[in-house]
Every structure is written in C-alpha cells, then in structure tokens.
Coordinates of C-alpha atoms in Angstrom, one line a residue:
M1 CA -2.6 21.4 20.9
K2 CA 0.3 19.0 21.0
K3 CA 3.6 20.7 20.2
L4 CA 5.2 19.3 17.1
L5 CA 9.0 19.0 16.9
L6 CA 10.9 19.3 13.7
F7 CA 12.8 16.1 13.0
A8 CA 16.2 17.6 13.6
A9 CA 15.1 19.1 16.9
G10 CA 13.6 15.7 17.8
V11 CA 16.9 14.0 17.1
A12 CA 18.7 16.4 19.5
V13 CA 16.1 16.1 22.2
L14 CA 15.8 12.3 22.1
S15 CA 19.6 11.9 21.9
A16 CA 20.3 14.0 24.9
C17 CA 18.3 12.2 27.5
G18 CA 16.5 9.0 28.5
P19 CA 17.2 5.4 27.5
K20 CA 19.7 4.6 24.8
T21 CA 17.0 3.0 22.5
L22 CA 13.7 4.4 21.2
T23 CA 10.3 3.4 22.5
G24 CA 7.7 2.3 19.9
E25 CA 5.9 5.6 20.4
Q26 CA 9.1 7.6 19.8
I27 CA 9.8 5.7 16.6
I28 CA 6.3 6.6 15.3
D29 CA 6.7 10.2 16.4
A30 CA 10.1 10.5 14.7
I31 CA 8.6 9.3 11.4
F32 CA 5.7 11.9 11.7
D33 CA 8.1 14.6 12.7
G34 CA 10.3 13.9 9.7
A35 CA 7.3 13.8 7.4
D36 CA 6.0 17.1 8.8
K37 CA 9.3 18.8 8.0
L38 CA 9.4 17.5 4.5
G39 CA 5.8 18.3 3.7
M40 CA 4.9 14.6 3.3
H41 CA 1.7 12.8 4.0
I42 CA 1.1 9.6 6.1
I43 CA -1.8 7.3 5.8
V44 CA -1.8 4.8 8.7
E45 CA -2.7 1.1 8.4
T46 CA -5.3 0.2 11.0
S47 CA -4.8 -2.6 13.5
V48 CA -7.4 -5.0 12.1
S49 CA -5.6 -6.1 9.0
G50 CA -5.5 -9.3 6.9
G51 CA -7.8 -10.6 4.2
G52 CA -8.8 -13.9 5.7
L53 CA -10.7 -12.7 8.8
Y54 CA -14.1 -13.9 7.5
E55 CA -12.8 -17.4 6.6
E56 CA -11.1 -17.6 10.0
G57 CA -14.5 -17.1 11.7
A58 CA -13.5 -13.8 13.4
D59 CA -16.2 -12.2 15.4
L60 CA -17.3 -9.0 13.6
D61 CA -18.4 -7.1 16.7
T62 CA -15.1 -7.9 18.4
L63 CA -13.1 -6.6 15.4
I64 CA -15.2 -3.4 15.2
S65 CA -14.6 -2.7 18.9
R66 CA -10.9 -3.4 18.7
Q67 CA -10.5 -1.3 15.6
D68 CA -12.4 1.6 17.2
S69 CA -10.3 1.6 20.3
W70 CA -7.0 1.4 18.5
M71 CA -7.8 4.2 16.0
R72 CA -8.9 6.5 18.8
R73 CA -5.8 5.8 20.8
F74 CA -3.5 6.2 17.8
Y75 CA -5.2 9.4 16.7
A76 CA -4.9 10.9 20.2
G77 CA -1.1 10.4 20.0
Y78 CA -0.4 11.4 16.4
G79 CA -3.5 12.9 14.7
E80 CA -2.4 16.5 15.2
H81 CA 0.7 16.0 13.0
P82 CA 0.3 18.0 9.8
S83 CA 1.4 14.9 7.9
F84 CA -1.3 12.7 9.2
E85 CA -3.7 12.2 6.3
G86 CA -5.9 9.2 7.2
W87 CA -6.4 5.5 7.4
Y88 CA -5.6 2.4 5.3
Y89 CA -7.7 -0.7 5.7
G90 CA -5.1 -3.5 5.1
N91 CA -7.7 -6.1 4.1
E92 CA -6.4 -7.6 0.9
I93 CA -9.4 -9.9 0.3
N94 CA -9.9 -12.4 -2.4
P95 CA -12.7 -11.3 -4.9
V96 CA -16.1 -11.7 -3.4
D97 CA -19.1 -13.1 -5.3
T98 CA -21.8 -10.5 -5.7
L99 CA -24.3 -13.0 -4.4
D100 CA -22.3 -13.8 -1.2
E101 CA -24.3 -11.7 1.1
A102 CA -22.7 -13.0 4.4
K103 CA -19.2 -12.2 3.4
S104 CA -20.2 -8.9 1.8
H105 CA -22.0 -7.9 5.0
F106 CA -18.9 -8.8 7.1
W107 CA -16.4 -6.6 5.1
R108 CA -18.8 -3.7 4.5
S109 CA -19.8 -3.6 8.2
L110 CA -16.2 -3.6 9.4
W111 CA -15.2 -0.8 7.0
A112 CA -18.4 1.2 7.7
A113 CA -17.7 1.1 11.4
S114 CA -14.1 2.1 10.9
S115 CA -15.0 4.9 8.6
K116 CA -17.5 6.2 11.1
T117 CA -14.7 6.3 13.7
A118 CA -12.4 8.0 11.3
K119 CA -14.8 10.8 10.4
E120 CA -15.7 11.3 14.1
L121 CA -12.0 11.9 14.8
N122 CA -11.5 14.2 11.8
P123 CA -14.0 14.6 8.9
E124 CA -11.1 15.7 6.6
D125 CA -9.1 12.5 7.0
V126 CA -9.3 9.9 4.2
T127 CA -10.1 6.2 4.4
T128 CA -8.5 3.9 1.8
V129 CA -8.3 0.3 0.7
S130 CA -6.0 -1.4 -1.9
P131 CA -7.6 -4.4 -3.5
F132 CA -6.4 -6.7 -6.3
F133 CA -7.9 -8.6 -9.2
I134 CA -7.2 -12.0 -10.6
L135 CA -5.8 -12.4 -14.1
D136 CA -5.7 -16.2 -14.2
R137 CA -8.5 -16.7 -16.7
D138 CA -7.8 -20.4 -17.1
Q139 CA -7.6 -21.0 -13.3
W140 CA -4.1 -22.4 -13.3
R141 CA -3.9 -21.6 -9.5
G142 CA -7.3 -22.9 -8.7
F143 CA -9.1 -19.6 -8.0
R144 CA -12.3 -18.6 -9.8
F145 CA -11.8 -16.0 -12.5
F146 CA -14.0 -12.9 -12.0
Q147 CA -15.1 -10.8 -14.9
P148 CA -14.3 -7.1 -14.7
E149 CA -18.0 -6.2 -14.4
E150 CA -18.2 -8.4 -11.2
Y151 CA -15.6 -6.3 -9.5
S152 CA -17.3 -3.1 -10.6
V153 CA -20.7 -4.1 -9.1
W154 CA -19.2 -5.5 -5.8
W155 CA -16.9 -2.6 -5.1
A156 CA -19.3 0.2 -6.0
E157 CA -21.6 -1.1 -3.3
S158 CA -18.8 -1.8 -0.9
L159 CA -17.3 1.7 -1.3
R160 CA -20.7 3.2 -0.6
E161 CA -21.6 1.1 2.4
G162 CA -18.1 1.0 3.8
G163 CA -17.6 4.8 3.7
I164 CA -14.3 4.4 1.8
D165 CA -12.9 7.6 0.2
I166 CA -10.1 6.2 -2.0
L167 CA -9.7 2.9 -3.7
M168 CA -6.0 2.2 -4.7
L169 CA -6.1 -0.7 -7.1
Q170 CA -3.1 -3.0 -7.3
D171 CA -2.2 -3.0 -11.0
S172 CA -0.4 -6.3 -11.3
G173 CA -3.2 -8.6 -10.2
A174 CA -2.9 -11.1 -7.5
E175 CA -0.2 -13.0 -9.3
H176 CA 2.3 -10.2 -10.3
Q177 CA 3.5 -11.9 -13.4
A178 CA 6.0 -10.2 -15.8
F179 CA 4.1 -11.5 -18.8
F180 CA 0.9 -9.5 -18.0
T181 CA 0.4 -6.8 -20.6
I182 CA -1.0 -3.3 -20.4
E183 CA -4.1 -4.5 -22.3
D184 CA -4.5 -7.4 -19.9
R185 CA -4.8 -4.9 -17.1
R186 CA -6.9 -2.2 -18.8
P187 CA -10.4 -3.9 -18.4
F188 CA -10.0 -4.3 -14.7
I189 CA -8.7 -0.8 -14.2
E190 CA -11.7 0.5 -16.1
A191 CA -14.0 -1.6 -14.0
F192 CA -12.6 -0.3 -10.7
A193 CA -12.6 3.2 -12.0
E194 CA -16.3 2.8 -12.8
A195 CA -17.0 1.5 -9.3
C196 CA -15.4 4.6 -7.8
R197 CA -17.4 6.8 -10.2
Q198 CA -20.6 5.2 -9.1
A199 CA -19.7 5.4 -5.4
G200 CA -18.4 8.9 -5.5
A201 CA -15.0 7.7 -4.4
Q202 CA -11.5 8.6 -5.6
F203 CA -9.7 6.2 -7.9
W204 CA -6.0 5.7 -7.4
V205 CA -3.7 3.0 -8.8
N206 CA -1.1 1.1 -6.8
V207 CA 1.5 1.0 -9.6
E208 CA 3.7 -2.0 -8.5
T209 CA 7.4 -2.1 -9.2
G210 CA 7.9 -5.7 -8.4
Q211 CA 7.1 -8.6 -10.7
V212 CA 7.7 -12.4 -11.0
R213 CA 10.1 -13.2 -13.8
A214 CA 8.1 -15.9 -15.6
S215 CA 7.5 -16.6 -19.2
D216 CA 4.0 -18.0 -19.1
W217 CA 1.5 -19.7 -16.8
P218 CA 3.2 -23.1 -16.7
D219 CA 6.4 -21.4 -15.7
A220 CA 4.7 -19.2 -13.1
V221 CA 2.8 -22.1 -11.5
A222 CA 5.9 -24.3 -11.3
Q223 CA 7.9 -21.5 -9.6
E224 CA 5.1 -20.9 -7.1
Q225 CA 4.7 -24.6 -6.3
Q226 CA 8.4 -25.1 -5.9
R227 CA 8.9 -21.9 -3.9
R228 CA 11.4 -20.5 -6.3
R229 CA 9.7 -17.5 -7.6
V230 CA 12.1 -15.0 -9.1
W231 CA 11.2 -11.5 -8.1
E232 CA 12.6 -8.5 -10.0
F233 CA 12.2 -4.8 -10.4
T234 CA 9.9 -3.8 -13.2
P235 CA 12.0 -2.5 -16.1
I236 CA 11.7 1.3 -16.4
S237 CA 10.5 1.0 -20.0
F238 CA 7.6 -1.1 -18.9
L239 CA 7.1 0.8 -15.7
A240 CA 6.6 4.0 -17.8
Q241 CA 3.8 2.2 -19.6
K242 CA 2.2 1.2 -16.4
L243 CA 2.4 4.7 -15.0
D244 CA 0.9 6.0 -18.3
L245 CA -2.0 3.6 -18.0
A246 CA -2.7 4.7 -14.4
A247 CA -2.6 8.4 -15.5
Q248 CA -5.4 7.7 -18.0
Y249 CA -7.8 6.7 -15.2
A250 CA -6.6 7.7 -11.8
T251 CA -6.2 10.9 -9.8
G252 CA -3.4 9.5 -7.7
T253 CA -0.8 6.8 -7.4
I254 CA 0.9 4.8 -4.7
N255 CA 3.4 1.9 -5.0
W256 CA 4.3 -1.5 -3.8
G257 CA 7.9 -2.3 -4.7
Y258 CA 9.9 0.6 -3.4
Y259 CA 10.3 -1.7 -0.5
P260 CA 12.0 -4.0 -1.0
L261 CA 13.2 -3.5 -4.5
M262 CA 14.1 0.2 -4.8
T263 CA 15.2 1.7 -1.5
P264 CA 18.9 3.0 -1.9
T265 CA 19.5 2.6 1.9
D266 CA 20.7 -0.5 3.7
G267 CA 19.9 0.7 7.2
P268 CA 18.2 -1.4 9.9
V269 CA 14.9 0.3 9.5
V270 CA 14.5 -0.6 5.9
S271 CA 11.3 -2.7 5.4
L272 CA 11.4 -6.2 4.0
K273 CA 14.6 -7.0 2.1
D274 CA 13.1 -10.1 0.6
I275 CA 9.7 -11.2 -0.8
D276 CA 7.9 -14.3 0.3
G277 CA 10.8 -15.1 2.6
Q278 CA 12.8 -16.0 -0.5
K279 CA 15.8 -14.3 -2.2
A280 CA 17.0 -11.2 -0.6
I281 CA 17.4 -8.1 -2.7
D282 CA 21.0 -6.8 -2.5
L283 CA 21.8 -3.1 -1.9
S284 CA 23.6 -2.6 -5.2
T285 CA 20.6 -3.8 -7.2
R286 CA 18.3 -1.6 -5.2
K287 CA 20.5 1.4 -5.7
D288 CA 20.5 0.8 -9.5
N289 CA 16.7 0.5 -9.5
Y290 CA 16.4 3.7 -7.5
E291 CA 18.7 5.6 -9.8
A292 CA 16.9 4.3 -12.9
Y293 CA 13.6 5.6 -11.5
R294 CA 15.2 8.9 -10.5
A295 CA 16.5 9.3 -14.1
Y296 CA 13.0 8.6 -15.4
V297 CA 11.4 11.2 -13.1
A298 CA 13.7 13.8 -14.6
T299 CA 12.2 13.1 -18.1
V300 CA 8.5 13.6 -17.1
P301 CA 6.9 16.9 -18.2
E302 CA 5.6 19.2 -15.6
E303 CA 2.0 18.9 -16.8
P304 CA -0.1 15.8 -17.6
A305 CA -0.2 14.8 -21.2
P306 CA -3.4 15.1 -23.2
G307 CA -6.0 12.5 -22.1
R308 CA -4.2 12.0 -18.8
K309 CA -5.5 13.0 -15.4
I310 CA -2.1 13.2 -13.6
R311 CA 1.6 13.0 -14.4
P312 CA 2.9 9.4 -14.7
L313 CA 4.8 9.2 -11.4
L314 CA 4.8 7.3 -8.2
G315 CA 3.1 9.6 -5.6
G316 CA 3.3 7.3 -2.6
T317 CA 4.5 4.0 -1.4
L318 CA 3.7 1.3 1.2
W319 CA 6.2 1.0 4.0
W320 CA 5.8 -1.7 6.6
L321 CA 8.0 -1.1 9.6
P322 CA 10.2 -4.1 10.4
A323 CA 10.6 -5.5 13.9
G324 CA 13.6 -4.4 16.0
I325 CA 13.9 -0.7 15.5
D326 CA 13.3 -0.3 19.2
T327 CA 16.5 -2.3 20.0
L328 CA 18.8 0.0 18.1
P329 CA 20.8 2.8 19.6
R330 CA 18.6 5.9 19.3
K331 CA 21.0 7.9 17.2
E332 CA 21.3 5.0 14.7
A333 CA 17.6 4.5 14.6
L334 CA 16.8 8.2 14.1
S335 CA 19.4 8.6 11.4
A336 CA 18.1 5.6 9.5
L337 CA 14.5 6.8 9.7
Q338 CA 15.5 10.2 8.4
A339 CA 17.5 8.6 5.6
E340 CA 14.4 6.6 4.5
L341 CA 12.2 9.7 4.4
E342 CA 14.7 11.8 2.5
G343 CA 15.3 9.0 0.0
L344 CA 11.6 8.9 -0.7
H345 CA 11.1 12.6 -0.9
A346 CA 14.1 13.0 -3.3
V347 CA 12.2 11.1 -6.0
G348 CA 8.9 12.7 -5.4
I349 CA 7.3 10.0 -3.3
D350 CA 5.7 12.2 -0.7
R351 CA 2.9 9.9 0.6
I352 CA 3.6 6.9 2.9
I353 CA 1.1 4.1 3.6
L354 CA 2.6 3.2 7.0
G355 CA 2.1 -0.4 8.2
S356 CA 3.0 -2.9 10.9
L357 CA 2.3 -0.2 13.5
P358 CA 0.7 -2.4 16.2
Q359 CA 4.1 -4.0 17.0
Y360 CA 5.2 -0.5 18.2
F361 CA 1.9 0.9 19.4
G362 CA 0.1 -2.2 20.6
E363 CA -3.2 -3.8 19.6

C-alpha cells in the first residue's frame, strides 16, 4: 500500500529536495495529505465535465473511454488516501424533457459507465452530481419552465440508470436571485428529494452562499444582459433559513459560495476571486463573511431540531483549483494549501468537492 505522509511531514520532505516549484501531482498529493491529517473528505470532479456536451455533438463512446482512463489513473495515484471519498460528475445540464430520449440516453449512459468504473475501483466510493432547477416561471431569460414533477420523474430514472449515489441539489436555481424566497424553492427541493427516494439515492442540498442582488426579474435580466450582475454573500439571517430548509429534507449539505465569497485567505491558491469574470471580491469582505458564518455556527445546537434530518450547517464546499499553483515557490504553495484546508476545517466544512484537476493531472 502506498505510504501516506502527514501534511507537515510532506512539507518538510518536499521543501528539502527537488525543484523549487511543485508538480501537479505534488499539489494534489499535498491537498490529500492535509485532508488526511484533518480527517476531511475529498470528492473528486472527473475529467469529463460540462453541461453542453450533448449539444456540442460530443461522441459518447469517446467520452466514456476518456473518463474511464482518467478515473483509473487518478485513483491509482490518490485512491488510497483515507480522505478520498468518491467522484463528482461536473455536468450541470439544463433541465431535460422527459420525452427527450436521445439526450436522456446520452447522459444516463455516460454516468452509468463512469459509475461502473468507480465501483470497480472501490465499491465504497460514492458517485455524485449537483443539478439545478429553473425558477423563471415567466421565461424572462428564454428558457422553458419545468414543473417540479418533471424534475422528479427525469431524475429518478437518471439516478437509477446512471448509478449515482448522491444528488446534491443547488438550492438557488439556475439564476441565483436574491429575491427568491424559501417557499419558491420548497417545491423543487421536495421534487428532487422524491426522485432520490424513488431511486434509492441520498439527497443532499448544495446550500449556496452567493446570490445576485436584484429586486425583481426586470432588474435581474437587465443586469445579466448588460454584464453588470452584482454578486453578494447571502446574509446570515437568510442563510440560516436556507440551511433550515435543507435540514428538513436532506441528509447532507455542500456549498457553492465559500469560494469566492467567504474564504478568509488571500493566498495564490485561493479559487476564483470573482464571479462571471466580473467584480472581484475583496479580502476584507470575504473575512467579514467568514466570521459571520463562524459566529452563526457557534449558535447551532449539537443535535438536529425536531423535524430536521441534520444540523443546519455547511458540511462541504466546492473548490476549483486555479491555474498557476505549479509556478509558485514550493514553500509558498504548500503553506497556502494548508491555510485553505485549515480555514475550511475551522468552521466545520470537512468535505471538499475538488475540481479543475485535469490541469494538474492531465486529461
């Protein structure tokens, strides 16, 4: 069995010899070593990501073969780490009509083949996906509105056929608007929870901490068309409501929004510091958001409230690695990676969905 180094030992060994920068494989190893030491879990985004593959005419057999090869190589390098928990299919697809057999077959076949590979490598590792729903009932943005029941039907079958263990539903819809209410979200959360129940899959909620500051649909559409969307951290008072909603239906949570809106570090390995290539999120604001969440965590009881399945907390987060870590001095890179992991762990975020790995591990 591959010998696992504790993170601190890894720093010493890597710093003492070899080139002055980290290779891609050393970057990934350092993250796993640090997560091992802290008792964290890592779910790895696979190499075949993107939600537009079908529309782009991608060849299904080619994608399956590429995915299989990459997963096997990656697992051979990192699968023995205690923190390795499974795989994330980063295919954020637009809703699929239940009658669209060709598109349904494409996605279900890709996921089924990937899940087969995952279970061959380790039957205990999980397979996950994090879809969204559309809340634009009046089709301001030009996309068809799907009823909650349509999601329930399509995803129940897709989870079964695709061999997916956990569905992690994005709770702010495709549009992320600040004016969406808890009751706007509830029917969709119920529908996806029902799909998971029917398929025998776990239901988690991706409780997002980023939203677009818009007053209504005309404002939201104008911001989008003019590329001036104003992104902000979800106020703690409303985040608490979103977490409570998730706790009513889900057995786990993850998050989008820690990056780029909450991380208290400003090191070079921080993930995206802006959203949609627009306004950067400054360090002072991110620190304030982090501390606000830390203060909230301290108020949460140790046991779930009546009628809740879990405590209303962020259990994990998405972290896409930025380009350029392999150009940094190794001590700087290792220190920054350690700071990121410790910052997450300090507020109870002990699960990472780790993405953008092909840039460091290859396709």
